[in-house]
XYZ file of C-alpha atoms in Angstrom:
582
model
C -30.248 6.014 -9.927
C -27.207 8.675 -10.492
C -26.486 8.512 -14.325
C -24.121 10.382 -16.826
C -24.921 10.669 -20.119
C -21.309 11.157 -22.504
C -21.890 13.091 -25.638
C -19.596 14.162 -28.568
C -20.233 17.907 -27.919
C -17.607 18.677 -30.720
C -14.835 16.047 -31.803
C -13.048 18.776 -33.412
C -12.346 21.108 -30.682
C -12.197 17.580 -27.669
C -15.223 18.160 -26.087
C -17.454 15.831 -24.286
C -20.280 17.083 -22.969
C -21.149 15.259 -19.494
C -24.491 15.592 -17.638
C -25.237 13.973 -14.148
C -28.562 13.282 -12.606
C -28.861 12.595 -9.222
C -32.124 11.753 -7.722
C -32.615 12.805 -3.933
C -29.949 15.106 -3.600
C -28.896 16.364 -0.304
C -29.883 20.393 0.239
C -25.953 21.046 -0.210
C -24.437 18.367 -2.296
C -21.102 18.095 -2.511
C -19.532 16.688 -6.216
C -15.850 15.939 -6.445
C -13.921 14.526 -9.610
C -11.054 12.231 -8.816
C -7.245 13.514 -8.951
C -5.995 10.841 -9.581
C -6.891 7.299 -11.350
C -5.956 3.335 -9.490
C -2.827 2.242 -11.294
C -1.336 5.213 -12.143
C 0.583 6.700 -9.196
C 0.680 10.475 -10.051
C -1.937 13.222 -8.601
C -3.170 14.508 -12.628
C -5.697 17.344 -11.626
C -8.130 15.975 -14.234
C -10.415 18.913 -13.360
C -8.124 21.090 -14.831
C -9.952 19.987 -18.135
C -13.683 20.787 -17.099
C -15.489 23.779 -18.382
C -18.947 25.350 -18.241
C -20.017 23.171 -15.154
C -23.537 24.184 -14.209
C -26.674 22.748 -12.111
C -29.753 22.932 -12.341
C -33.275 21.199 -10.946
C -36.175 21.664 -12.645
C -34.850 23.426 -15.360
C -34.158 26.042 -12.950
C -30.696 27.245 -12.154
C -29.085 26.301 -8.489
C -26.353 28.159 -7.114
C -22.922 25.832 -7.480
C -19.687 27.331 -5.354
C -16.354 25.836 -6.072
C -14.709 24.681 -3.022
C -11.267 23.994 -4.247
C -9.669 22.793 -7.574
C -12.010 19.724 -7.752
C -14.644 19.954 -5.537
C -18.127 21.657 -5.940
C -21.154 22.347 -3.877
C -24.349 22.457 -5.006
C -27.031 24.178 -2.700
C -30.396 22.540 -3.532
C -34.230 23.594 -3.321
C -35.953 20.088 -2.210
C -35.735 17.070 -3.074
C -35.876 17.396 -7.200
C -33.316 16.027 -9.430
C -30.366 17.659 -9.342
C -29.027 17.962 -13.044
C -25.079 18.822 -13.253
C -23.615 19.683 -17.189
C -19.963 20.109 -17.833
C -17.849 20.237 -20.443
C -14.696 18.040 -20.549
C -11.830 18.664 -22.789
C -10.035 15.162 -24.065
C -7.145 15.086 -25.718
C -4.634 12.963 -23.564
C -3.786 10.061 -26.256
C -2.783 7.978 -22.861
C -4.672 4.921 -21.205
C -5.095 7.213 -18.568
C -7.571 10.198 -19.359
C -9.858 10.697 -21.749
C -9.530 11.290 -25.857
C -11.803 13.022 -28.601
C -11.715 13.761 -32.082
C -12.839 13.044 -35.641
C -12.234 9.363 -35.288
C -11.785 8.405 -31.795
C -12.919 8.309 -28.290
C -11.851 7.207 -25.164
C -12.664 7.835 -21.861
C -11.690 6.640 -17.710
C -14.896 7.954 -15.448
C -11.572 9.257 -13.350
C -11.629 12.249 -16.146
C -15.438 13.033 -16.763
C -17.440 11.163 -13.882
C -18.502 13.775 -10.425
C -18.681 12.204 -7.626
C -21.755 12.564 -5.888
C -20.257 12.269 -2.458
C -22.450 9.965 -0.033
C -23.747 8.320 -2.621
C -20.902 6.429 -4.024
C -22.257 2.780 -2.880
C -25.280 3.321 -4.488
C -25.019 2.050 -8.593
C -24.720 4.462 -10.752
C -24.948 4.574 -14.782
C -23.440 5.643 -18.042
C -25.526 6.351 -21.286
C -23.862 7.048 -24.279
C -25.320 10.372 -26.045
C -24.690 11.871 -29.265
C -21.790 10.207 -31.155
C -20.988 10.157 -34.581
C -21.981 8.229 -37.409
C -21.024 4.601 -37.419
C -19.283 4.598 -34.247
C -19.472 1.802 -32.004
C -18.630 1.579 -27.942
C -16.399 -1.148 -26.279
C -15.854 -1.527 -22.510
C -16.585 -4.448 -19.826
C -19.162 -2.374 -18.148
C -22.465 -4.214 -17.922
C -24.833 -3.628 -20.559
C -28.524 -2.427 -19.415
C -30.076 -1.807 -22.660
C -27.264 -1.166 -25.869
C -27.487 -2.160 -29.579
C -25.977 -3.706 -31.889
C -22.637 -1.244 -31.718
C -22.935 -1.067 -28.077
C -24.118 2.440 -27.781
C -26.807 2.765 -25.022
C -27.029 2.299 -20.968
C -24.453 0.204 -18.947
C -24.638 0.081 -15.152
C -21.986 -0.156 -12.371
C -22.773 -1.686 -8.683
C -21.104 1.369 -7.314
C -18.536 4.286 -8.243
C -15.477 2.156 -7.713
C -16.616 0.073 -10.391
C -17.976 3.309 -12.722
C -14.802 4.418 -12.633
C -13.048 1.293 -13.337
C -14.479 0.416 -16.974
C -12.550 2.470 -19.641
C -15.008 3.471 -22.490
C -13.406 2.791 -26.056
C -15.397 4.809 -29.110
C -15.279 4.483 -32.703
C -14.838 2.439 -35.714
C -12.442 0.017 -34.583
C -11.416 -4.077 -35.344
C -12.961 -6.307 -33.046
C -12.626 -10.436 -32.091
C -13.192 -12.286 -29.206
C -11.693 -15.462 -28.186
C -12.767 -17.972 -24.915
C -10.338 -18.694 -21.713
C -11.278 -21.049 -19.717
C -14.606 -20.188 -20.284
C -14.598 -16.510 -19.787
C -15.631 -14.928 -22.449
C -12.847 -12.392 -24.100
C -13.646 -9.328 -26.654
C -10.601 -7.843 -27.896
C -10.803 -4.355 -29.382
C -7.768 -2.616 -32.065
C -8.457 0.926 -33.471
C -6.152 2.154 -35.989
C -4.927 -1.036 -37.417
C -3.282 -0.593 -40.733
C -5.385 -3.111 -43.070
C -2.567 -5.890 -43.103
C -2.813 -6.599 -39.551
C -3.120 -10.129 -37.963
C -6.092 -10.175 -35.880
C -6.749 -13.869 -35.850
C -3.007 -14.061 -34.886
C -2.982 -11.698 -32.024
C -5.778 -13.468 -30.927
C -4.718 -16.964 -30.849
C -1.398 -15.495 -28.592
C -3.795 -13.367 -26.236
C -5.839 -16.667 -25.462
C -2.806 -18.475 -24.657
C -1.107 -16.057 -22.308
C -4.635 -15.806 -20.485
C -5.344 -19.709 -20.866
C -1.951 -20.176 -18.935
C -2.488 -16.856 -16.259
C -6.086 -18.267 -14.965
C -4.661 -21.444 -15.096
C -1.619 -20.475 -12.834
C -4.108 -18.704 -10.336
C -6.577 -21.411 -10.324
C -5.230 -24.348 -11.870
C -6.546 -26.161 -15.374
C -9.445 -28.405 -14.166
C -12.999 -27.465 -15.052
C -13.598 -26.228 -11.534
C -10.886 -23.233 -11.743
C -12.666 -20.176 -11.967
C -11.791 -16.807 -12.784
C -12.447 -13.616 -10.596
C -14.474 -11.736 -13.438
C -17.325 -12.981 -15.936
C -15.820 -11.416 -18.833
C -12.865 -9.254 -20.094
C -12.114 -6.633 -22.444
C -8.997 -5.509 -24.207
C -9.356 -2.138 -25.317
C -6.002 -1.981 -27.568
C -5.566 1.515 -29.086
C -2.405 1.481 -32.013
C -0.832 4.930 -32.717
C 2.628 5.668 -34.526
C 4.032 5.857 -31.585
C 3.313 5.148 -27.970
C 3.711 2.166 -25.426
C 1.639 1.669 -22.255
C -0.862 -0.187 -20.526
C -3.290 0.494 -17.537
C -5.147 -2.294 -15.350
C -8.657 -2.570 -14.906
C -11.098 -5.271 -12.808
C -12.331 -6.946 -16.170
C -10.498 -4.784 -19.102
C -7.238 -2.739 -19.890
C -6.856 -0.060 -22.443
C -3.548 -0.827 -24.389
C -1.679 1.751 -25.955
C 0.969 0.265 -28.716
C 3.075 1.283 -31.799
C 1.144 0.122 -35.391
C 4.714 -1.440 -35.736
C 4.398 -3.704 -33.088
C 1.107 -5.509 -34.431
C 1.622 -9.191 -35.877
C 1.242 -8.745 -39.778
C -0.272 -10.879 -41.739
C 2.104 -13.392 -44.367
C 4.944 -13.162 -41.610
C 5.119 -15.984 -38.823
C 8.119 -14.701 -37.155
C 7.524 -12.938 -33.792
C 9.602 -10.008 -34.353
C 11.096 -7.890 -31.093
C 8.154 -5.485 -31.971
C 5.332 -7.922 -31.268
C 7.424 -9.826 -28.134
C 6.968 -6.136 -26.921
C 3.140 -6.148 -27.320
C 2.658 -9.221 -26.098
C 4.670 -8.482 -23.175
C 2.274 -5.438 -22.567
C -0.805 -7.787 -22.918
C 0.510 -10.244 -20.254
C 1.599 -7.370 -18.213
C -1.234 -5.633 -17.721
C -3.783 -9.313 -17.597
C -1.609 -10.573 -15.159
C -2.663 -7.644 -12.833
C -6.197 -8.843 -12.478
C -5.295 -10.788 -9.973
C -2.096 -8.692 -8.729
C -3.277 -5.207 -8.253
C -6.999 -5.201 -8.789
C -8.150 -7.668 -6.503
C -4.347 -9.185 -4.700
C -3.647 -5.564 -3.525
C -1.825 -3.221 -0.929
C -4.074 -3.369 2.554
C -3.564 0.540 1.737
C -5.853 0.218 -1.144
C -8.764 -1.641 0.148
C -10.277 1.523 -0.406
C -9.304 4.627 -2.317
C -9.197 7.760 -1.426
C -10.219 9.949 -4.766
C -9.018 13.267 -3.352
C -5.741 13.010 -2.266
C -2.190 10.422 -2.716
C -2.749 6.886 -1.684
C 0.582 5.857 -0.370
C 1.990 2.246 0.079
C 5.331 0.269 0.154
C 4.476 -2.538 -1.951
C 4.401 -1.197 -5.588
C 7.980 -3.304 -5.847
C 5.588 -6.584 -5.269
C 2.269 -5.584 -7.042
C 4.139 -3.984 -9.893
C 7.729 -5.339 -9.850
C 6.500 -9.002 -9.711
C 4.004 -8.443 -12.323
C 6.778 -7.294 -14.568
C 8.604 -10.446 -13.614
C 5.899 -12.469 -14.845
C 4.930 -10.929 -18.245
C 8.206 -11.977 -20.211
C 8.116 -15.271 -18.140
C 5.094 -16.441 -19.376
C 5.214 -15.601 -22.862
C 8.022 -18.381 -22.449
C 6.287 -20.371 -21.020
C 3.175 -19.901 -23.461
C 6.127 -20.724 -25.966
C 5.431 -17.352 -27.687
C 9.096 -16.972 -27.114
C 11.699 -19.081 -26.665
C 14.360 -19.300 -24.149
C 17.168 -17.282 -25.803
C 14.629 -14.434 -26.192
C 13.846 -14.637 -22.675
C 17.382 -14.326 -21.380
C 17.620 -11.262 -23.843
C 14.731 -10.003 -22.070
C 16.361 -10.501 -18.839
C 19.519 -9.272 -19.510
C 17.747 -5.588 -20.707
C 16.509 -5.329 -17.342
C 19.855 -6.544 -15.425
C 21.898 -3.794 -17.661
C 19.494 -1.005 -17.131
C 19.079 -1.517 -13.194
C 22.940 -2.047 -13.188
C 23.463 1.346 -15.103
C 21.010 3.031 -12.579
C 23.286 4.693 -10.027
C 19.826 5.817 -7.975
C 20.001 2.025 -6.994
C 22.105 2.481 -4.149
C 20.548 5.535 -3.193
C 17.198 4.597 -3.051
C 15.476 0.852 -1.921
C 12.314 -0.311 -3.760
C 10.746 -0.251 -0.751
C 11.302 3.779 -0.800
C 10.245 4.144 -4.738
C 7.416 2.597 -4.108
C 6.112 5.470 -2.014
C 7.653 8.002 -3.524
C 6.080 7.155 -6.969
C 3.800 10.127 -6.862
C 6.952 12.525 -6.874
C 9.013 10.988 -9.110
C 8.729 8.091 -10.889
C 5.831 9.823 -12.843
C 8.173 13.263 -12.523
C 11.123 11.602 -14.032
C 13.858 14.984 -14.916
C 18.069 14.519 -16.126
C 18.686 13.570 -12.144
C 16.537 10.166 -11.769
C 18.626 7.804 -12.451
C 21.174 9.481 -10.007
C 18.150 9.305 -7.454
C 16.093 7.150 -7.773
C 15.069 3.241 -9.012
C 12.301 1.600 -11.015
C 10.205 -0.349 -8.935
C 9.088 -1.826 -12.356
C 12.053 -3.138 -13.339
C 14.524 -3.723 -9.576
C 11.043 -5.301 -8.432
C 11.189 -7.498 -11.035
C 15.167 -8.913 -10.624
C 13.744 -8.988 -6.565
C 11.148 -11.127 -7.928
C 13.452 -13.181 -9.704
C 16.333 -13.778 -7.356
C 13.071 -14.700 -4.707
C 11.615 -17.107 -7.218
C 15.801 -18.618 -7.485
C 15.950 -18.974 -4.224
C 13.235 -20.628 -3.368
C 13.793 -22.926 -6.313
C 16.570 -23.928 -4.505
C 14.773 -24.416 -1.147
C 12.269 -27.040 -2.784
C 9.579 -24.131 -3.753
C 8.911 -21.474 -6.353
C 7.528 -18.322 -6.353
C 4.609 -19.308 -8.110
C 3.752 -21.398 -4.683
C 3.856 -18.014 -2.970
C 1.647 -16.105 -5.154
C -0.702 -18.871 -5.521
C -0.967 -18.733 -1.236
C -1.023 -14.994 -0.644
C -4.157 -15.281 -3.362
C -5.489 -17.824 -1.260
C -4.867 -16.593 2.406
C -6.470 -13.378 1.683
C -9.204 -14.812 -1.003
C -8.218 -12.411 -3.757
C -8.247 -9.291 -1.569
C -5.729 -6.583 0.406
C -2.500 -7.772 1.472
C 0.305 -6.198 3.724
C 4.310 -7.009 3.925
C 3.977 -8.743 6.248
C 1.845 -11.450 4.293
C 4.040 -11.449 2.089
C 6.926 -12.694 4.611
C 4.334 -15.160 5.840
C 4.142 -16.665 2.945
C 7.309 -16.983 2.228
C 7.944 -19.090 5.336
C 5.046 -21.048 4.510
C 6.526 -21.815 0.891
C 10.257 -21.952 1.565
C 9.986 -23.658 4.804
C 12.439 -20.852 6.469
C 12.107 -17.139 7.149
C 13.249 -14.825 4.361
C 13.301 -11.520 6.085
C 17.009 -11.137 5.533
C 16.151 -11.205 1.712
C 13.641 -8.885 1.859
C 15.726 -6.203 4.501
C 18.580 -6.319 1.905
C 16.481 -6.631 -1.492
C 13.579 -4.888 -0.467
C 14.669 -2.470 2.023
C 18.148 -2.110 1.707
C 20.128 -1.023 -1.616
C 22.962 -3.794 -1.731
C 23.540 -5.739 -5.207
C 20.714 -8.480 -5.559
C 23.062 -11.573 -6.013
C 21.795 -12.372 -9.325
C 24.535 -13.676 -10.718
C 25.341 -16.871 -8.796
C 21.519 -17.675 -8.897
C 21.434 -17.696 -12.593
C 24.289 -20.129 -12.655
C 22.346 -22.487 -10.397
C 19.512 -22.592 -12.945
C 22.005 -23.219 -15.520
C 22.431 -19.535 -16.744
C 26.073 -18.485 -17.762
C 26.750 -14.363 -16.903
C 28.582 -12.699 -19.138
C 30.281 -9.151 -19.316
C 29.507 -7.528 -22.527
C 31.990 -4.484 -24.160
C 30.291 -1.471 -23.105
C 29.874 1.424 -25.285
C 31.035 4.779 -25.075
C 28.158 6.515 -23.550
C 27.992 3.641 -20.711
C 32.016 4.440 -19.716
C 31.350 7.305 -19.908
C 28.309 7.266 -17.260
C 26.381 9.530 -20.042
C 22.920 8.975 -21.490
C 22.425 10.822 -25.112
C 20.157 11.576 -27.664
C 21.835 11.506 -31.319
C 20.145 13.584 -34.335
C 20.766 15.196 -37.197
C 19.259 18.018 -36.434
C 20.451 18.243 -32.568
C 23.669 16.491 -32.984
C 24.846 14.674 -29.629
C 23.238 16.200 -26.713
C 23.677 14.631 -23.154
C 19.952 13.508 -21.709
C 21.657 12.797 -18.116
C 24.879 12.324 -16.444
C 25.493 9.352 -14.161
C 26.070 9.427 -10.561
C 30.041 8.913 -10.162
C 31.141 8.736 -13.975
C 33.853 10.295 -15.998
C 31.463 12.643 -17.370
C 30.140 14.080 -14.733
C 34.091 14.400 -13.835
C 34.487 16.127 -16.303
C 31.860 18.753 -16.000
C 29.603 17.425 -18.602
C 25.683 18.847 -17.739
C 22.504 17.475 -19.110
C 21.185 19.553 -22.086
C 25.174 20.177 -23.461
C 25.771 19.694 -27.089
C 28.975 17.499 -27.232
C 30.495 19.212 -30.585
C 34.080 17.604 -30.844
C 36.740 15.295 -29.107
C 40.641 15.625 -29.245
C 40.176 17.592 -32.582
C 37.343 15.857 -34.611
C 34.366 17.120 -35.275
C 30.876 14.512 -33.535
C 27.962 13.131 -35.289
C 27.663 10.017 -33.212
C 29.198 9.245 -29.409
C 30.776 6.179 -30.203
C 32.517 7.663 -33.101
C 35.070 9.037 -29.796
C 36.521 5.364 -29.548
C 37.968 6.301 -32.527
C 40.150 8.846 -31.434
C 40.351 8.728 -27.857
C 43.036 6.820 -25.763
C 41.663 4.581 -22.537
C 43.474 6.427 -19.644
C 43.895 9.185 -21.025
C 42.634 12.980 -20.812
C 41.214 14.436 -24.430
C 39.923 17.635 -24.984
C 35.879 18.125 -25.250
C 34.749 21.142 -27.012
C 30.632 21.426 -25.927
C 27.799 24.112 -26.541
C 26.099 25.357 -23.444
C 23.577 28.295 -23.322
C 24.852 29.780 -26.667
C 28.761 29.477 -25.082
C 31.743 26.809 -26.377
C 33.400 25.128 -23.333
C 36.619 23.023 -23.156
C 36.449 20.639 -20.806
C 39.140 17.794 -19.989
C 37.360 13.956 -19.560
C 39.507 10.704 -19.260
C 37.624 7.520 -20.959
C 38.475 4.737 -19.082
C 39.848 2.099 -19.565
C 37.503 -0.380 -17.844
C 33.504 -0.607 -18.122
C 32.630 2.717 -16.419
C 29.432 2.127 -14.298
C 29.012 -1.254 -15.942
C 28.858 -3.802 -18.771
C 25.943 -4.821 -20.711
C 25.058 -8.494 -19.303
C 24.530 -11.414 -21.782
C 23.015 -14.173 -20.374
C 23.453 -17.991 -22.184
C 21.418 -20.985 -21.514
C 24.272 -23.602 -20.576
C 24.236 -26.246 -22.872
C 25.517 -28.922 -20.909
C 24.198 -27.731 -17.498
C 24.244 -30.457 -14.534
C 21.289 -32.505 -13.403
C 19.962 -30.076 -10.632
C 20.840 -27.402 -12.637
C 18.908 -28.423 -15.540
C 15.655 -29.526 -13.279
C 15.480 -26.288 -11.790
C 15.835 -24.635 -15.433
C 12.914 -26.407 -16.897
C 10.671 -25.943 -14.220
C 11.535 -21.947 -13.787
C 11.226 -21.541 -17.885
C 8.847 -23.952 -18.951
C 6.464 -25.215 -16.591
């Protein structure tokens, strides 16, 4: 069976030390190591980070030939195991690599795992080696033979699944919790010692209770897709981010955000975390199994390119925030806060009607990932417009008698948990909504006009309202403010006074109309709507006077409140509580 065995080589310089086995190999066996890892849509050249890779069989050297920047080819002498050592370099503190030093490991078999090529449906192994003192090993991997801290032999059907187990190392806090009867470990390293486990585990069972039970309903029969789950949550001072896996996700989150214990509020912090944990759950069913017919199988070496990351990762991001509502983890005013974030931010994105979600959605691996002072001008998130398309959808059909949640529940069953294309989609759609909504999805998807948000969160009982907009936003400027750095301009929006102006990302705005800047919005002060002012800024070493107007409306657009109607009318109100609550 082809097994790696992980060791600590030396936590204080990164290094793991990995060594494959493969039995049988072919007389020139080819090894590859992924460039890129399922759920993360950028080509990362994780070979970049291996060292010192040698073969051997029989304790005798075999000739190994690089055959470009991640494959090898190892030209054997019979049929003897074929032993392969490298040494991989970890210190990416991301969910998406792999991480080493005094206190803390982490690993994705996407960073440290060869692929034996040809051999990839046969199962393959991971023992953990050396590791230091005390440490123990989470992951959802099955265990072969481990002990009490986990360290020991796990086994994978194939390399899919190798690869799709994150490997969590160290002294860390762990609980578990039951959903539905799946079993569910949840791991924390660097917790400061007041944090709420039991807390954070009572909400993580209730946002999973109320995900299986949406997929497959709350009777004893429902059944989940995986046997057990893992949440591998690793806490640094800062850092936010998730990444999906078949029966785990490794969690990256602020200390800040984790529920203390003594305090029963759910401050914005936590909503955040638990809006990660839902997130990234929710995609065991949409992404990891529910997926793009483009993924039924990936391709290691090279980008794997699909439309749909608007529906696989946009609606998933509709969902998170929705069902912490409906979990009653937060309540509805919260929710429309939530909302509203996104609305502003896709509203302030001028890339919006430049680019459809359709068209971010395949170009992810250029530049969502790549993201430089001209995205917003260029491009839009299919995170967070696939989320409002999810939203007006789900509207809309509320309207027509369905929901979204009938859709999702359909495409799951139509294709039993398994690849999907647009066209499903659309199908199921009909089926739901009783019409065709391919004029929704050529203008929401496709197309880049305005989603019609507005009137559809008035039918649901949801009042719209302009906010003032700051300085920055009428402007069309995004800024960084320091003490150090002072004001400096991050981008400049697509059609704004600023960019009028002549205002370039990286300037240093020093002074307006005579007065000297520590913060943007101090300009309101002394700057007349309508009117030109004088704007002294620092660029490459030089003082330039430019001329900008402020004007006297919104700019490229209001921040967006959003207020539950308190006296909404009868439909209005039905269709409320059953988007929100049910």
């Amino acid at each position: 069976m082809i097994t790696y065995r992980i060791d600590a080589e030396d936590v204080h310089a990164h290094l793991f030390r990995v060594t494959l086995r493969v039995p049988d190999p072919a007389a020139q066996q080819r090894l590859s190591l992924p460039v890129w890892i399922p759920g993360s849509y950028l080509v990362r050249e994780f070979a970049r980070h291996l060292s010192d890779v040698r073969a051997t069989q029989g304790g005798e050297p075999v000739e190994l030939q690089q055959l470009d920047k991640a494959s090898w080819v190892a030209s054997c002498s019979g049929r003897a195991e074929l032993v392969v050592s490298a040494l991989v370099y970890a210190f990416d503190t991301s969910v998406r690599a792999a991480f080493l030093d005094a206190s803390r490991g982490f690993f994705n078999g996407t960073g440290l795992c060869l692929r034996v090529e040809g051999r990839e449906a046969e199962a393959h192994r991971i023992q953990t080696g050396t590791l230091p003192r005390g440490w123990q090993v989470a992951t959802a991997m099955r265990a072969v033979k481990v002990d009490a801290a986990g360290r020991g032999l796990y086994e994978a059907a194939d390399y899919d699944e190798l690869v799709d187990h994150p490997f969590e190392l160290g002294t860390f806090w762990r609980g578990s919790f039951d959903a539905h009867g799946v079993p569910h470990a949840f791991v924390v390293a660097g917790a400061l010692p007041d944090f709420d486990g039991e807390r954070l585990l009572a909400d993580a069972q209730r946002i999973c209770e109320a995900q299986i039970a949406f997929w497959h309903g709350a009777g004893k029969k429902a059944r989940a897709p995986m046997d057990r789950y893992v949440f591998l949550l690793n806490t640094a001072e800062d850092g936010h981010g998730g990444l999906e896996h078949r029966a785990s996700t490794a969690l990256l989150s602020a200390r800040r955000n984790l529920p203390q214990r003594g305090r029963a509020e759910t401050s914005d912090n936590y909503a955040d975390l638990l809006g990660l944990i839902s997130h990234e759950y929710f995609h065991t069913w949409n992404v990891k199994r529910l997926r793009p017919a483009e993924f039924a199988r990936y391709d290691y070496t090279q980008e794997n390119y699909t439309l749909l990351l608007w529906f696989f990762e946009g609606f998933t991001s509709y969902y998170d925030d929705l069902f912490l509502r409906r979990c009653g983890l937060i309540d509805t005013p919260r929710y429309l806060k939530l909302l509203a974030r996104t609305i502003t931010g896709v509203a302030a994105t001028p890339g919006r009607q430049v680019q459809s979600v359709a068209q971010a959605s395949f170009d992810a691996w250029v530049k969502y990932y790549r993201s430089d002072e001209n995205t917003p001008n260029a491009t839009i998130s299919y995170y967070a417009k696939g989320s409002l398309v999810a939203l007006a959808l789900d509207l809309t059909l509320r309207r027509d008698g369905s929901s979204l949640d009938e859709v999702m529940r359909k495409l799951w069953k139509a294709s039993d948990g398994g690849p999907i294309g647009e066209a499903d989609i659309a199908s199921a759609l009909h089926q739901c909504g009783g019409r065709s909504y391919e004029r929704e999805l050529a203008e929401w998807v496709h197309g880049t006009v305005e989603l019609p948000l507005q009137g559809l969160l008035y039918s649901a009982g949801i009042e719209w309202q302009s906010q003032p907009a700051t300085i920055a936003q009428r402007l069309g400027l995004r800024v960084n403010e320091s003490a150090l750095t002072g004001v400096k301009a991050t981008h400049v929006l697509r059609g704004g006074a600023a960019e009028a102006a002549g205002i370039a990302a990286g300037d240093e705005i020093l002074a307006v109309a005579g007065w000297r800047l520590r913060r943007l919005d101090d300009a309101q002060r002394v700057m007349t709507p309508g009117e030109p002012a004088e704007l002294l800024v620092a660029r490459d070493q030089r003082v330039l006077t430019l001329r900008v107007t402020l004007p006297a409306d919104a700019g490229l657009g209001a921040p967006v409140q959003l207020v539950a109607d308190a006296k909404p009318g009868k439909a209005a109100q039905s269709l409320r509580e059953a988007w929100l609550t049910r």
